[in-house]
């Protein structure tokens, strides 16, 4: 047996009634015969790993028709939410490299530098981590390299020589 208790809104909210009526039911601890909890399938998990959530519709029913939940309160209510995919997300760590800076010289052997960072990609997105996290998998790419190894052009001074007709006359003995 259930008891119904109607309270005027003034007792609940201490304001003038705006035309809304509330009705409360107090179960007596027994469910009515034939009523049961019906529930749908679990939703897709909100995350593929790292503890997501699932939900489903749960309602009191008789003959597959929904009724107010208070009619089923004597029965244990099935869960409407649960955690899912609790396994730790695989962390893929890899080195990322920046562009090489300009060479320190234009010829004769110089050097270039670039940034190298260890980046972890997991469920929360990419983030820079300590180099040791990547070094455990593969050695770090170089941050320094040589460049502009070609020889530099240079001028070399030598003894003056004769040019043109004067040189020809001297070679003729004249």
C-alpha positions as CSV (number, residue, x, y, z in Angstrom):
1,X,0.0,0.0,0.0
2,X,1.3,3.5,-0.9
3,X,0.4,6.8,0.7
4,X,0.0,10.0,-1.3
5,X,0.7,13.3,0.3
6,X,-0.1,16.6,-1.4
7,X,1.7,19.6,-0.1
8,X,0.8,23.1,-1.2
9,X,3.8,24.9,-2.8
10,X,3.7,27.6,-0.2
11,X,4.9,25.1,2.4
12,X,7.8,24.0,0.3
13,X,9.1,27.3,-1.2
14,X,7.3,29.8,1.0
15,X,6.0,31.8,-2.0
16,X,2.7,32.5,-3.7
17,X,1.5,29.5,-5.7
18,X,2.2,30.1,-9.4
19,X,-0.2,27.4,-10.4
20,X,2.2,24.5,-10.0
21,X,1.2,21.6,-7.8
22,X,3.5,19.0,-6.3
23,X,2.6,15.5,-5.3
24,X,4.8,13.2,-3.3
25,X,4.5,9.5,-2.8
26,X,6.0,7.6,0.1
27,X,6.4,3.9,-0.6
28,X,5.6,1.4,2.1
29,X,8.5,-0.9,1.3
30,X,6.7,-3.3,-0.9
31,X,6.7,-3.2,-4.7
32,X,3.4,-3.8,-6.4
33,X,3.2,-7.2,-8.0
34,X,4.3,-7.3,-11.6
35,X,6.4,-4.2,-11.6
36,X,10.1,-4.6,-12.4
37,X,13.1,-2.5,-13.3
38,X,13.6,-2.4,-17.1
39,X,16.9,-1.2,-18.5
40,X,18.5,-0.5,-21.9
41,X,21.9,-1.3,-23.2
42,X,25.0,0.5,-22.0
43,X,26.1,3.5,-24.1
44,X,29.4,3.5,-25.8
45,X,32.2,4.2,-23.4
46,X,33.2,7.8,-23.3
47,X,36.9,6.9,-23.5
48,X,38.8,4.1,-25.2
49,X,41.2,3.7,-22.3
50,X,41.9,5.4,-19.0
51,X,38.5,5.0,-17.3
52,X,35.6,6.4,-19.2
53,X,31.9,6.3,-18.3
54,X,28.8,4.5,-19.7
55,X,25.1,5.1,-19.0
56,X,21.8,3.4,-19.7
57,X,18.2,4.1,-19.2
58,X,16.6,2.4,-16.2
59,X,12.9,2.7,-15.4
60,X,10.1,0.9,-13.5
61,X,7.8,-1.0,-15.8
62,X,5.0,-3.5,-16.1
63,X,4.4,-5.3,-19.4
64,X,7.1,-3.2,-21.0
65,X,5.3,0.1,-20.2
66,X,7.1,2.7,-18.0
67,X,5.7,3.7,-14.6
68,X,6.9,6.0,-11.8
69,X,10.0,4.7,-10.1
70,X,8.4,4.6,-6.7
71,X,6.4,1.5,-7.8
72,X,9.7,-0.5,-8.0
73,X,11.5,0.9,-4.9
74,X,11.3,-2.4,-3.0
75,X,13.4,-4.0,-5.7
76,X,17.2,-3.2,-6.0
77,X,17.6,-0.6,-8.8
78,X,20.1,-1.5,-11.5
79,X,23.0,0.8,-12.1
80,X,22.4,3.7,-14.5
81,X,26.1,4.7,-14.7
82,X,29.4,2.8,-14.5
83,X,33.0,3.2,-15.4
84,X,34.5,1.4,-18.4
85,X,37.8,0.7,-20.1
86,X,39.9,1.1,-16.9
87,X,43.1,-0.1,-18.6
88,X,45.9,2.5,-18.8
89,X,46.1,4.1,-22.1
90,X,49.3,3.2,-24.1
91,X,51.7,6.0,-24.1
92,X,53.5,6.5,-27.3
93,X,56.6,8.5,-26.7
94,X,58.7,9.7,-29.6
95,X,61.3,12.3,-30.4
96,X,60.2,15.5,-32.2
97,X,62.7,17.7,-33.9
98,X,62.7,21.3,-34.9
99,X,64.1,22.8,-38.1
100,X,67.9,23.2,-38.3
101,X,69.1,26.7,-37.6
102,X,71.2,28.6,-40.2
103,X,74.8,27.4,-40.5
104,X,77.2,29.4,-38.3
105,X,79.5,30.1,-41.3
106,X,79.1,30.2,-45.1
107,X,82.2,28.0,-45.9
108,X,85.1,26.3,-44.2
109,X,83.0,24.1,-41.8
110,X,80.4,25.4,-39.4
111,X,77.7,24.0,-37.3
112,X,73.9,24.0,-37.1
113,X,71.6,23.3,-34.1
114,X,68.0,22.3,-33.7
115,X,65.6,21.5,-30.8
116,X,64.9,17.9,-30.0
117,X,62.1,17.0,-27.5
118,X,60.6,13.9,-26.1
119,X,56.8,14.0,-26.5
120,X,54.3,11.6,-25.0
121,X,51.0,11.1,-26.8
122,X,48.4,9.6,-24.5
123,X,44.7,10.1,-23.9
124,X,45.1,13.6,-22.6
125,X,47.0,14.7,-25.7
126,X,50.6,15.4,-26.5
127,X,53.0,16.8,-23.9
128,X,56.7,17.3,-23.5
129,X,58.3,14.8,-21.0
130,X,61.8,14.1,-19.8
131,X,64.3,12.9,-22.4
132,X,64.8,9.6,-20.5
133,X,61.2,8.6,-21.3
134,X,62.1,8.4,-25.0
135,X,65.7,7.4,-24.6
136,X,64.5,4.1,-23.2
137,X,63.1,3.3,-26.6
138,X,65.4,4.9,-29.1
139,X,68.5,7.2,-28.9
140,X,67.8,10.9,-29.3
141,X,68.3,12.4,-32.8
142,X,71.3,14.7,-33.1
143,X,70.9,18.4,-32.0
144,X,74.2,19.5,-33.7
145,X,75.6,18.8,-37.2
146,X,78.4,20.2,-39.3
147,X,77.6,22.3,-42.4
148,X,79.2,24.4,-45.1
149,X,82.2,22.1,-45.4
150,X,83.3,23.5,-48.8
151,X,86.6,25.4,-48.9
152,X,86.3,29.2,-48.7
153,X,87.5,31.1,-51.8
154,X,90.7,33.1,-51.1
155,X,93.1,35.4,-52.9
156,X,96.7,34.6,-53.2
157,X,99.3,37.3,-54.0
158,X,102.3,36.4,-56.2
159,X,105.2,38.2,-57.8
160,X,104.3,40.8,-60.5
161,X,104.7,39.6,-64.0
162,X,104.8,41.4,-67.4
163,X,101.6,41.5,-69.4
164,X,101.0,41.9,-73.1
165,X,103.6,43.2,-75.7
166,X,106.3,44.0,-73.2
167,X,106.4,40.4,-72.1
168,X,106.6,39.2,-75.7
169,X,109.5,41.6,-76.5
170,X,111.5,40.4,-73.5
171,X,111.0,36.7,-74.4
172,X,112.3,37.5,-77.9
173,X,115.5,38.8,-76.5
174,X,114.8,42.3,-77.3
